[in-house]
Amino acid sequence: MTLAEENYLKTIFHLERKLKSEVSTNALAERMQTRASSVTDMMQKLADKKMLVYKKYKGVQLTEKGKKAAAYVVRKHRLWEVFLVDKLNFHWDEVHEIAEQMEHINSVELIKRLDAFLGHPDFDPHGDPIPDKDGNIKKAEKRLLSELIKNQIGICVGVKESSPEYLQYLDKKKISIGTKINVLGKEFFDGSMMIQAGRDQFFVSKQIAENLYVQTN
Amino acid sequence: MTLAEENYLKTIFHLERKLKSEVSTNALAERMQTRASSVTDMMQKLADKKMLVYKKYKGVQLTEKGKKAAAYVVRKHRLWEVFLVDKLNFHWDEVHEIAEQMEHINSVELIKRLDAFLGHPDFDPHGDPIPDKDGNIKKAEKRLLSELIKNQIGICVGVKESSPEYLQYLDKKKISIGTKINVLGKEFFDGSMMIQAGRDQFFVSKQIAENLYVQTN
DNA sequence: ACTAATGTTTAGCTTTGCCTAAAATTATAA
DNA sequence: TTATAATTTTAGGCAAAGCTAAACATTAGT
Ligand SMILES: [Mn+2]
Ligand SMILES: [Mn+2]
Ligand SMILES: [Mn+2]
Ligand SMILES: [Mn+2]
């Protein structure tokens, strides 16, 4: 697996779960910041390697082999994010770029030991699940903050969007994983909410609320 | 700096200190397991980038800029080796290959924090000095075990050769960094020695003794 | 000093991963 | 149902980093 191949597999993996269908050439090209023609080239190569099924003009679908390889890249990425936050005290909005590089380090033993060193974490610093060695992802029962109604309480367990901008907004509002959020009121017109997060009370827009995952026990 | 460029710089850096002269094309080709023609190509590229001075048929010499870049790669390599041994409990003969990959991760902040996390170590698990951010290497006063005479005592502080085979030999003999070694006798004919290492007494050949660094306070 | 051996560079090819432009296919909409 | 639009693939190239074979320089041996 070359670096480029790993990046393609990972992206297809994410898009497949998001779109719940085959992944189109253009969708991939946009996500990978590259050209459709480059994508086609790589799809043909990955099809040769039995990582995915490629049907001309019809998009691609990962094989079991491809899914496993992709999930392992995701596993490495998320374990390194945990390392960066838990051990090197990086902030959750700073780790993605670095993990993007570290996910390509190739050593089974390294990842095994890293996992143990971190205490076999199940979720990364953004609340995303870490696939196990075999590629299985346990999905937590979590809901979007925007789905809660007045007076419901949730614990923040992750983010849907994890851009630095959004994460920095959450920081400013002192919301992080584990923060208790109480819905004090909800505006039906625009979906905005008045919430209590930790000790503070303030409004959040629908856009904010529908990118935050909470657990309502 | 591409991965290939970093690897060339690092190798030139090591060869320059070893040979104390310009580095020849063939010397580099051998060390890098590549062909002389490939080396020539890269030397011309690195000369364009002012990383080294290249004189046709006369070998290359790093510029200050090149030396600094090379030392930084060495710094990253050795810090990761410390991480692997101290934090992930790898054995000192297992870390080089992995560090060979990790040394290319590109993030100044990452290395700054890693260094702090490791307690600003001065030496790597093989006893080699870790250059500081500016490329300065403090060299320890250390001598080869083979230079000691009968009844001298030294503390193992590093190895000259660090192949897995040699390191595994040392392990079998329970010699590691910090081990106290007492020269009980020395054979002038072949340079072999009877030593006491820790609690055990045994013979070591000249080849063993001239690859182990000790400090004789 | 000249020739042979050794060391180094150049020329020309290969593979990977990307690009643009053009051709082919599929989707949309009048 | 056709023409137009959008999507996708192919053709042809480029840069990086490697290779082999051939040419060129240096060094060494006689
Ligand atoms: Mn990430
Ligand atoms: Mn993440
Ligand atoms: Mn090493
Ligand atoms: Mn080392």
Short mmCIF file of C-alpha atoms (C1' of nucleotides) and ligand atoms in Angstrom, two decimals:
data_model
loop_
_atom_site.label_atom_id
_atom_site.label_comp_id
_atom_site.label_asym_id
_atom_site.label_seq_id
_atom_site.Cartn_x
_atom_site.Cartn_y
_atom_site.Cartn_z
CA MET A 1 0.00 0.00 0.00
CA THR A 2 1.50 3.28 -1.07
CA LEU A 3 0.67 6.54 0.63
CA ALA A 4 -1.57 7.61 -2.25
CA GLU A 5 -3.42 4.30 -2.28
CA GLU A 6 -4.04 4.47 1.46
CA ASN A 7 -5.45 7.95 1.14
CA TYR A 8 -7.82 6.93 -1.63
CA LEU A 9 -9.04 3.88 0.28
CA LYS A 10 -9.67 5.89 3.40
CA THR A 11 -11.64 8.52 1.52
CA ILE A 12 -13.73 5.95 -0.35
CA PHE A 13 -14.43 4.27 3.00
CA HIS A 14 -15.73 7.51 4.50
CA LEU A 15 -17.77 8.43 1.43
CA GLU A 16 -19.36 4.99 1.19
CA ARG A 17 -20.70 5.23 4.72
CA LYS A 18 -21.86 8.77 4.19
CA LEU A 19 -23.57 8.23 0.84
CA LYS A 20 -24.60 4.63 1.48
CA SER A 21 -23.97 3.85 -2.18
CA GLU A 22 -21.16 3.45 -4.70
CA VAL A 23 -18.76 6.35 -4.73
CA SER A 24 -18.59 8.44 -7.89
CA THR A 25 -15.45 9.69 -9.55
CA ASN A 26 -16.36 13.32 -9.05
CA ALA A 27 -17.26 12.88 -5.39
CA LEU A 28 -13.84 11.38 -4.82
CA ALA A 29 -12.07 14.02 -6.87
CA GLU A 30 -13.65 16.78 -4.85
CA ARG A 31 -12.85 15.20 -1.48
CA MET A 32 -9.27 14.48 -2.47
CA GLN A 33 -8.66 17.86 -4.05
CA THR A 34 -7.63 16.26 -7.30
CA ARG A 35 -8.93 15.75 -10.84
CA ALA A 36 -11.46 13.23 -12.03
CA SER A 37 -8.95 11.79 -14.48
CA SER A 38 -6.48 11.13 -11.67
CA VAL A 39 -9.22 9.40 -9.73
CA THR A 40 -10.06 7.15 -12.66
CA ASP A 41 -6.41 6.14 -12.94
CA MET A 42 -6.24 5.19 -9.29
CA MET A 43 -9.57 3.38 -9.31
CA GLN A 44 -8.31 1.16 -12.09
CA LYS A 45 -5.17 0.43 -10.14
CA LEU A 46 -7.07 -0.36 -6.94
CA ALA A 47 -9.47 -2.55 -8.89
CA ASP A 48 -6.50 -4.52 -10.25
CA LYS A 49 -5.42 -5.02 -6.65
CA LYS A 50 -8.89 -6.29 -5.72
CA MET A 51 -9.38 -3.48 -3.24
CA LEU A 52 -12.57 -2.37 -4.90
CA VAL A 53 -15.01 -3.13 -7.68
CA TYR A 54 -14.86 -0.62 -10.47
CA LYS A 55 -17.60 -0.37 -13.09
CA LYS A 56 -16.94 2.13 -15.84
CA TYR A 57 -19.12 5.22 -15.43
CA LYS A 58 -20.79 3.64 -12.40
CA GLY A 59 -18.45 4.41 -9.54
CA VAL A 60 -16.62 2.12 -7.14
CA GLN A 61 -17.35 -0.03 -4.12
CA LEU A 62 -14.80 -1.39 -1.66
CA THR A 63 -14.31 -5.14 -1.45
CA GLU A 64 -13.95 -6.78 1.97
CA LYS A 65 -10.21 -6.59 1.48
CA GLY A 66 -10.43 -2.90 0.63
CA LYS A 67 -12.72 -2.19 3.55
CA LYS A 68 -10.32 -3.83 5.94
CA ALA A 69 -7.33 -1.95 4.58
CA ALA A 70 -9.23 1.34 4.74
CA ALA A 71 -10.46 0.75 8.28
CA TYR A 72 -6.90 0.07 9.35
CA VAL A 73 -5.77 3.43 8.02
CA VAL A 74 -8.63 5.05 9.93
CA ARG A 75 -7.60 3.11 13.04
CA LYS A 76 -4.05 4.39 12.76
CA HIS A 77 -5.21 7.95 12.17
CA ARG A 78 -7.47 8.01 15.19
CA LEU A 79 -5.02 6.30 17.52
CA TRP A 80 -2.41 8.91 16.65
CA GLU A 81 -4.94 11.66 17.29
CA VAL A 82 -5.51 10.23 20.76
CA PHE A 83 -1.75 10.14 21.30
CA LEU A 84 -1.35 13.75 20.23
CA VAL A 85 -4.12 14.99 22.50
CA ASP A 86 -3.70 12.73 25.53
CA LYS A 87 0.09 12.49 25.65
CA LEU A 88 1.45 15.54 23.85
CA ASN A 89 -1.33 17.88 25.04
CA PHE A 90 -2.29 19.07 21.62
CA HIS A 91 -5.64 20.67 21.29
CA TRP A 92 -8.34 18.74 19.39
CA ASP A 93 -8.37 21.22 16.54
CA GLU A 94 -4.62 20.84 15.89
CA VAL A 95 -4.17 17.13 15.44
CA HIS A 96 -5.76 16.21 12.14
CA GLU A 97 -2.98 17.39 9.84
CA ILE A 98 -0.29 15.62 11.82
CA ALA A 99 -2.31 12.40 12.08
CA GLU A 100 -2.78 12.64 8.33
CA GLN A 101 0.97 12.01 8.06
CA MET A 102 1.34 9.56 10.92
CA GLU A 103 -1.42 7.27 9.68
CA HIS A 104 0.95 6.07 6.96
CA ILE A 105 3.66 4.76 9.26
CA ASN A 106 3.83 1.10 8.53
CA SER A 107 4.40 -1.21 11.51
CA VAL A 108 1.85 -3.58 12.96
CA GLU A 109 3.81 -3.91 16.19
CA LEU A 110 3.97 -0.13 16.56
CA ILE A 111 0.20 0.24 16.37
CA LYS A 112 -0.34 -2.68 18.72
CA ARG A 113 1.88 -1.05 21.33
CA LEU A 114 0.53 2.44 20.73
CA ASP A 115 -2.98 1.13 21.32
CA ALA A 116 -1.90 -0.45 24.61
CA PHE A 117 0.03 2.67 25.65
CA LEU A 118 -3.12 4.74 25.16
CA GLY A 119 -5.23 2.26 27.14
CA HIS A 120 -7.09 0.75 24.16
CA PRO A 121 -9.25 3.80 23.50
CA ASP A 122 -12.59 3.33 21.73
CA PHE A 123 -12.98 6.90 20.49
CA ASP A 124 -10.71 9.58 19.13
CA PRO A 125 -10.57 13.16 20.46
CA HIS A 126 -13.46 14.17 18.20
CA GLY A 127 -15.67 11.37 19.45
CA ASP A 128 -15.21 9.22 16.35
CA PRO A 129 -14.96 5.47 16.93
CA ILE A 130 -11.60 3.73 16.47
CA PRO A 131 -11.95 0.57 14.35
CA ASP A 132 -10.42 -2.55 15.90
CA LYS A 133 -7.60 -4.54 14.23
CA ASP A 134 -10.14 -6.40 12.12
CA GLY A 135 -11.86 -3.27 10.89
CA ASN A 136 -14.97 -3.53 13.04
CA ILE A 137 -16.38 -0.25 14.17
CA LYS A 138 -18.62 -0.16 17.17
CA LYS A 139 -21.01 2.70 16.76
CA ALA A 140 -22.08 4.49 19.88
CA GLU A 141 -25.70 5.43 20.37
CA LYS A 142 -25.40 9.11 19.98
CA ARG A 143 -27.66 11.83 18.63
CA LEU A 144 -27.25 15.29 17.29
CA LEU A 145 -27.82 18.08 19.77
CA SER A 146 -30.31 19.49 17.27
CA GLU A 147 -32.56 16.46 17.80
CA LEU A 148 -33.05 17.16 21.49
CA ILE A 149 -36.14 18.94 22.74
CA LYS A 150 -36.62 21.42 25.54
CA ASN A 151 -35.38 20.24 28.94
CA GLN A 152 -33.55 17.21 27.58
CA ILE A 153 -29.99 16.75 28.79
CA GLY A 154 -27.09 15.31 26.84
CA ILE A 155 -23.39 14.71 27.33
CA CYS A 156 -21.21 15.84 24.48
CA VAL A 157 -19.57 12.76 22.94
CA GLY A 158 -18.30 14.01 19.60
CA VAL A 159 -18.58 16.28 16.62
CA LYS A 160 -19.91 15.66 13.16
CA GLU A 161 -17.94 18.47 11.55
CA SER A 162 -14.41 18.73 12.88
CA SER A 163 -12.90 21.72 11.13
CA PRO A 164 -10.54 23.81 13.22
CA GLU A 165 -13.02 26.70 12.99
CA TYR A 166 -15.86 24.71 14.48
CA LEU A 167 -13.68 23.14 17.16
CA GLN A 168 -12.36 26.54 18.11
CA TYR A 169 -15.91 27.86 18.43
CA LEU A 170 -16.70 25.00 20.81
CA ASP A 171 -13.62 25.80 22.83
CA LYS A 172 -14.58 29.41 23.13
CA LYS A 173 -17.88 28.20 24.54
CA LYS A 174 -16.04 25.72 26.78
CA ILE A 175 -17.73 22.73 25.16
CA SER A 176 -15.63 19.59 24.89
CA ILE A 177 -16.16 15.88 25.15
CA GLY A 178 -17.86 15.14 28.45
CA THR A 179 -19.55 18.53 28.78
CA LYS A 180 -23.14 18.33 30.03
CA ILE A 181 -25.61 20.22 27.89
CA ASN A 182 -29.13 21.13 28.95
CA VAL A 183 -31.63 22.39 26.37
CA LEU A 184 -33.35 25.34 27.98
CA GLY A 185 -35.39 26.34 24.98
CA LYS A 186 -35.72 25.69 21.27
CA GLU A 187 -36.87 28.00 18.49
CA PHE A 188 -38.90 26.08 15.96
CA PHE A 189 -38.55 28.69 13.24
CA ASP A 190 -34.80 28.46 12.74
CA GLY A 191 -33.82 25.51 14.93
CA SER A 192 -31.69 27.65 17.24
CA MET A 193 -31.48 26.73 20.90
CA MET A 194 -30.84 28.25 24.26
CA ILE A 195 -28.63 25.85 26.13
CA GLN A 196 -26.73 25.49 29.34
CA ALA A 197 -23.29 24.04 28.72
CA GLY A 198 -21.36 23.46 31.89
CA ARG A 199 -21.96 26.61 33.94
CA ASP A 200 -22.75 28.94 31.03
CA GLN A 201 -26.00 29.68 29.24
CA PHE A 202 -26.15 30.93 25.65
CA PHE A 203 -27.78 30.58 22.24
CA VAL A 204 -26.54 28.23 19.56
CA SER A 205 -27.68 28.27 15.94
CA LYS A 206 -29.08 25.23 14.20
CA GLN A 207 -25.79 24.92 12.31
CA ILE A 208 -23.93 24.56 15.59
CA ALA A 209 -26.48 22.17 17.09
CA GLU A 210 -26.57 19.80 14.17
CA ASN A 211 -22.85 19.21 14.23
CA LEU A 212 -22.55 18.20 17.87
CA TYR A 213 -23.19 14.65 19.05
CA VAL A 214 -24.59 14.04 22.51
CA GLN A 215 -25.50 10.97 24.48
CA THR A 216 -28.80 11.02 26.32
CA ASN A 217 -28.51 8.13 28.68
CA MET B 1 12.28 18.62 1.65
CA THR B 2 11.06 15.42 0.12
CA LEU B 3 11.53 12.08 1.81
CA ALA B 4 14.30 11.13 -0.61
CA GLU B 5 16.10 14.42 -0.10
CA GLU B 6 15.97 14.05 3.67
CA ASN B 7 17.42 10.57 3.44
CA TYR B 8 20.28 11.72 1.25
CA LEU B 9 21.11 14.65 3.51
CA LYS B 10 21.13 12.47 6.59
CA THR B 11 23.42 9.93 4.98
CA ILE B 12 25.84 12.57 3.71
CA PHE B 13 25.86 14.08 7.19
CA HIS B 14 26.86 10.76 8.76
CA LEU B 15 29.46 9.98 6.09
CA GLU B 16 31.06 13.41 6.34
CA ARG B 17 31.66 12.97 10.07
CA LYS B 18 32.94 9.46 9.56
CA LEU B 19 35.28 10.15 6.65
CA LYS B 20 36.14 13.72 7.67
CA SER B 21 36.23 14.70 4.00
CA GLU B 22 33.99 15.25 1.01
CA VAL B 23 31.64 12.36 0.36
CA SER B 24 32.08 10.44 -2.89
CA THR B 25 29.33 9.30 -5.18
CA ASN B 26 30.13 5.65 -4.71
CA ALA B 27 30.31 5.90 -0.93
CA LEU B 28 26.84 7.38 -0.94
CA ALA B 29 25.50 4.87 -3.43
CA GLU B 30 26.69 2.00 -1.28
CA ARG B 31 25.24 3.42 1.95
CA MET B 32 21.92 4.21 0.33
CA GLN B 33 21.64 0.92 -1.51
CA THR B 34 21.25 2.68 -4.81
CA ARG B 35 23.21 3.34 -8.01
CA ALA B 36 25.90 5.91 -8.56
CA SER B 37 23.90 7.48 -11.37
CA SER B 38 20.93 8.02 -9.07
CA VAL B 39 23.23 9.64 -6.55
CA THR B 40 24.63 12.02 -9.15
CA ASP B 41 21.11 13.09 -10.09
CA MET B 42 20.22 13.83 -6.50
CA MET B 43 23.49 15.63 -5.76
CA GLN B 44 22.80 18.00 -8.62
CA LYS B 45 19.34 18.66 -7.28
CA LEU B 46 20.57 19.26 -3.73
CA ALA B 47 23.32 21.54 -5.05
CA ASP B 48 20.66 23.60 -6.86
CA LYS B 49 18.88 23.92 -3.52
CA LYS B 50 22.12 25.10 -1.88
CA MET B 51 22.11 22.17 0.51
CA LEU B 52 25.57 21.12 -0.57
CA VAL B 53 28.51 22.00 -2.77
CA TYR B 54 28.91 19.63 -5.66
CA LYS B 55 32.09 19.50 -7.71
CA LYS B 56 31.99 17.14 -10.66
CA TYR B 57 34.07 14.03 -10.02
CA LYS B 58 35.12 15.45 -6.64
CA GLY B 59 32.25 14.55 -4.33
CA VAL B 60 29.99 16.73 -2.20
CA GLN B 61 30.12 18.71 1.01
CA LEU B 62 27.12 19.97 3.00
CA THR B 63 26.61 23.71 3.33
CA GLU B 64 25.57 25.17 6.68
CA LYS B 65 22.00 25.04 5.46
CA GLY B 66 22.39 21.39 4.48
CA LYS B 67 24.07 20.51 7.75
CA LYS B 68 21.24 22.04 9.72
CA ALA B 69 18.57 20.27 7.70
CA ALA B 70 20.41 16.96 8.06
CA ALA B 71 20.92 17.35 11.80
CA TYR B 72 17.22 18.01 12.19
CA VAL B 73 16.38 14.72 10.49
CA VAL B 74 18.82 12.98 12.84
CA ARG B 75 17.20 14.78 15.77
CA LYS B 76 13.77 13.54 14.76
CA HIS B 77 15.04 9.99 14.20
CA ARG B 78 16.66 9.77 17.60
CA LEU B 79 13.81 11.37 19.50
CA TRP B 80 11.42 8.83 18.00
CA GLU B 81 13.79 6.04 18.97
CA VAL B 82 13.66 7.27 22.56
CA PHE B 83 9.88 7.36 22.37
CA LEU B 84 9.70 3.81 21.05
CA VAL B 85 11.98 2.43 23.74
CA ASP B 86 10.97 4.52 26.74
CA LYS B 87 7.24 4.79 26.14
CA LEU B 88 6.27 1.85 23.96
CA ASN B 89 8.76 -0.56 25.54
CA PHE B 90 10.37 -1.59 22.30
CA HIS B 91 13.72 -3.19 22.55
CA TRP B 92 16.74 -1.20 21.33
CA ASP B 93 17.31 -3.52 18.39
CA GLU B 94 13.78 -3.07 17.05
CA VAL B 95 13.41 0.67 16.73
CA HIS B 96 15.61 1.76 13.86
CA GLU B 97 13.34 0.71 11.00
CA ILE B 98 10.31 2.39 12.51
CA ALA B 99 12.23 5.57 13.32
CA GLU B 100 13.41 5.53 9.73
CA GLN B 101 9.80 6.21 8.76
CA MET B 102 8.86 8.51 11.64
CA GLU B 103 11.81 10.83 11.07
CA HIS B 104 10.00 12.21 8.02
CA ILE B 105 6.88 13.40 9.81
CA ASN B 106 6.84 17.09 9.26
CA SER B 107 5.69 19.25 12.18
CA VAL B 108 7.90 21.52 14.22
CA GLU B 109 5.35 21.69 17.02
CA LEU B 110 5.14 17.89 17.16
CA ILE B 111 8.87 17.52 17.69
CA LYS B 112 8.94 20.31 20.24
CA ARG B 113 6.26 18.56 22.27
CA LEU B 114 7.71 15.10 21.77
CA ASP B 115 11.04 16.34 23.11
CA ALA B 116 9.33 17.76 26.20
CA PHE B 117 7.24 14.60 26.67
CA LEU B 118 10.44 12.55 26.68
CA GLY B 119 12.11 14.89 29.17
CA HIS B 120 14.52 16.54 26.70
CA PRO B 121 16.78 13.53 26.31
CA ASP B 122 20.40 14.05 25.25
CA PHE B 123 21.05 10.55 23.93
CA ASP B 124 19.09 7.95 22.02
CA PRO B 125 18.70 4.30 23.09
CA HIS B 126 21.97 3.38 21.38
CA GLY B 127 23.91 6.09 23.18
CA ASP B 128 24.03 8.42 20.18
CA PRO B 129 23.66 12.14 20.89
CA ILE B 130 20.46 13.93 19.89
CA PRO B 131 21.20 17.20 18.04
CA ASP B 132 19.39 20.24 19.45
CA LYS B 133 16.95 22.35 17.35
CA ASP B 134 19.86 24.29 15.88
CA GLY B 135 21.79 21.21 14.86
CA ASN B 136 24.41 21.33 17.58
CA ILE B 137 25.60 17.97 18.80
CA LYS B 138 27.21 17.67 22.17
CA LYS B 139 29.63 14.81 22.07
CA ALA B 140 30.12 12.79 25.22
CA GLU B 141 33.60 11.78 26.31
CA LYS B 142 33.39 8.10 25.69
CA ARG B 143 35.88 5.43 24.68
CA LEU B 144 35.73 2.04 23.10
CA LEU B 145 35.78 -0.89 25.50
CA SER B 146 38.71 -2.21 23.46
CA GLU B 147 40.83 0.76 24.58
CA LEU B 148 40.59 -0.13 28.26
CA ILE B 149 43.37 -2.03 29.97
CA LYS B 150 43.27 -4.65 32.68
CA ASN B 151 41.40 -3.62 35.82
CA GLN B 152 39.89 -0.51 34.29
CA ILE B 153 36.18 -0.06 34.82
CA GLY B 154 33.70 1.53 32.43
CA ILE B 155 30.00 2.16 32.23
CA CYS B 156 28.39 1.21 28.94
CA VAL B 157 27.10 4.41 27.28
CA GLY B 158 26.49 3.37 23.70
CA VAL B 159 27.34 1.23 20.72
CA LYS B 160 29.33 2.01 17.61
CA GLU B 161 27.72 -0.69 15.52
CA SER B 162 23.99 -0.96 16.11
CA SER B 163 22.83 -3.82 13.95
CA PRO B 164 20.08 -5.99 15.42
CA GLU B 165 22.55 -8.91 15.52
CA TYR B 166 25.06 -7.04 17.64
CA LEU B 167 22.42 -5.58 19.92
CA GLN B 168 20.91 -9.01 20.43
CA TYR B 169 24.32 -10.38 21.36
CA LEU B 170 24.65 -7.66 23.99
CA ASP B 171 21.23 -8.53 25.33
CA LYS B 172 22.10 -12.16 25.63
CA LYS B 173 25.08 -11.07 27.70
CA LYS B 174 22.84 -8.67 29.66
CA ILE B 175 24.82 -5.65 28.58
CA SER B 176 22.83 -2.47 28.06
CA ILE B 177 23.32 1.23 28.61
CA GLY B 178 24.34 1.77 32.21
CA THR B 179 25.92 -1.66 32.68
CA LYS B 180 29.20 -1.59 34.64
CA ILE B 181 32.03 -3.40 32.90
CA ASN B 182 35.25 -4.41 34.58
CA VAL B 183 38.20 -5.58 32.47
CA LEU B 184 39.55 -8.64 34.23
CA GLY B 185 42.13 -9.53 31.62
CA LYS B 186 43.19 -8.72 28.10
CA GLU B 187 44.84 -10.90 25.49
CA PHE B 188 47.34 -8.88 23.49
CA PHE B 189 47.53 -11.35 20.64
CA ASP B 190 43.92 -11.03 19.44
CA GLY B 191 42.58 -8.19 21.54
CA SER B 192 40.03 -10.39 23.28
CA MET B 193 39.10 -9.66 26.87
CA MET B 194 37.82 -11.34 29.97
CA ILE B 195 35.29 -8.98 31.48
CA GLN B 196 32.83 -8.75 34.27
CA ALA B 197 29.57 -7.23 33.06
CA GLY B 198 27.05 -6.77 35.82
CA ARG B 199 27.22 -10.03 37.79
CA ASP B 200 28.55 -12.22 34.98
CA GLN B 201 32.08 -12.92 33.80
CA PHE B 202 32.91 -14.00 30.26
CA PHE B 203 35.18 -13.50 27.25
CA VAL B 204 34.51 -10.98 24.51
CA SER B 205 36.33 -10.88 21.18
CA LYS B 206 38.08 -7.77 19.91
CA GLN B 207 35.22 -7.32 17.44
CA ILE B 208 32.77 -7.08 20.31
CA ALA B 209 34.96 -4.80 22.40
CA GLU B 210 35.66 -2.31 19.68
CA ASN B 211 32.01 -1.65 19.04
CA LEU B 212 30.99 -0.82 22.59
CA TYR B 213 31.41 2.65 24.06
CA VAL B 214 32.11 3.07 27.75
CA GLN B 215 32.63 6.02 30.03
CA THR B 216 35.53 5.82 32.49
CA ASN B 217 34.80 8.60 34.91
"C1'" DA C 1 54.16 8.67 -20.02
"C1'" DC C 2 50.85 5.58 -21.33
"C1'" DT C 3 47.51 2.23 -20.61
"C1'" DA C 4 44.25 -0.06 -17.73
"C1'" DA C 5 41.27 0.00 -14.00
"C1'" DT C 6 38.25 2.51 -11.30
"C1'" DG C 7 35.03 6.06 -10.42
"C1'" DT C 8 31.58 9.36 -12.13
"C1'" DT C 9 28.46 11.40 -15.23
"C1'" DT C 10 25.23 11.47 -19.07
"C1'" DA C 11 21.63 9.64 -22.03
"C1'" DG C 12 17.70 7.41 -22.36
"C1'" DC C 13 13.90 4.50 -20.09
"C1'" DT C 14 10.59 3.13 -16.35
"C1'" DT C 15 6.98 3.73 -12.79
"C1'" DT C 16 4.00 6.44 -9.85
"C1'" DG C 17 0.88 9.91 -9.42
"C1'" DC C 18 -0.61 13.78 -11.12
"C1'" DC C 19 -2.23 17.16 -14.99
"C1'" DT C 20 -4.98 19.15 -19.42
"C1'" DA C 21 -7.63 18.49 -23.39
"C1'" DA C 22 -10.46 15.71 -26.08
"C1'" DA C 23 -13.57 11.86 -26.63
"C1'" DA C 24 -17.14 8.96 -24.87
"C1'" DT C 25 -21.04 8.00 -22.01
"C1'" DT C 26 -24.97 9.00 -19.22
"C1'" DA C 27 -28.43 12.20 -17.47
"C1'" DT C 28 -31.69 16.07 -18.08
"C1'" DA C 29 -35.00 18.73 -19.95
"C1'" DA C 30 -37.55 20.95 -23.76
"C1'" DT D 1 -37.27 12.04 -28.29
"C1'" DT D 2 -33.63 14.62 -29.17
"C1'" DA D 3 -30.39 18.07 -28.05
"C1'" DT D 4 -27.76 19.80 -24.44
"C1'" DA D 5 -25.44 19.37 -20.10
"C1'" DA D 6 -22.91 16.90 -16.84
"C1'" DT D 7 -19.94 13.17 -15.76
"C1'" DT D 8 -16.42 10.03 -16.74
"C1'" DT D 9 -12.78 8.03 -19.35
"C1'" DT D 10 -8.86 8.12 -22.53
"C1'" DA D 11 -4.83 10.08 -24.68
"C1'" DG D 12 -0.81 12.29 -24.14
"C1'" DG D 13 2.48 14.73 -20.98
"C1'" DC D 14 5.20 16.05 -16.85
"C1'" DA D 15 8.15 15.67 -12.58
"C1'" DA D 16 10.31 12.76 -9.12
"C1'" DA D 17 13.25 9.12 -8.27
"C1'" DG D 18 14.95 5.28 -9.70
"C1'" DC D 19 17.52 2.02 -13.37
"C1'" DT D 20 21.06 0.29 -17.29
"C1'" DA D 21 24.39 1.13 -20.64
"C1'" DA D 22 27.62 4.06 -22.61
"C1'" DA D 23 30.72 7.94 -22.34
"C1'" DC D 24 33.96 10.52 -19.87
"C1'" DA D 25 37.56 11.62 -15.99
"C1'" DT D 26 40.70 10.36 -12.67
"C1'" DT D 27 44.01 7.30 -10.57
"C1'" DA D 28 47.28 3.78 -10.56
"C1'" DG D 29 50.54 0.45 -12.41
"C1'" DT D 30 54.13 -0.48 -15.50
MN MN E 1 -8.65 13.46 11.80
MN MN E 2 -10.63 12.52 14.43
MN MN E 3 18.50 4.51 14.23
MN MN E 4 19.94 5.25 17.27
#
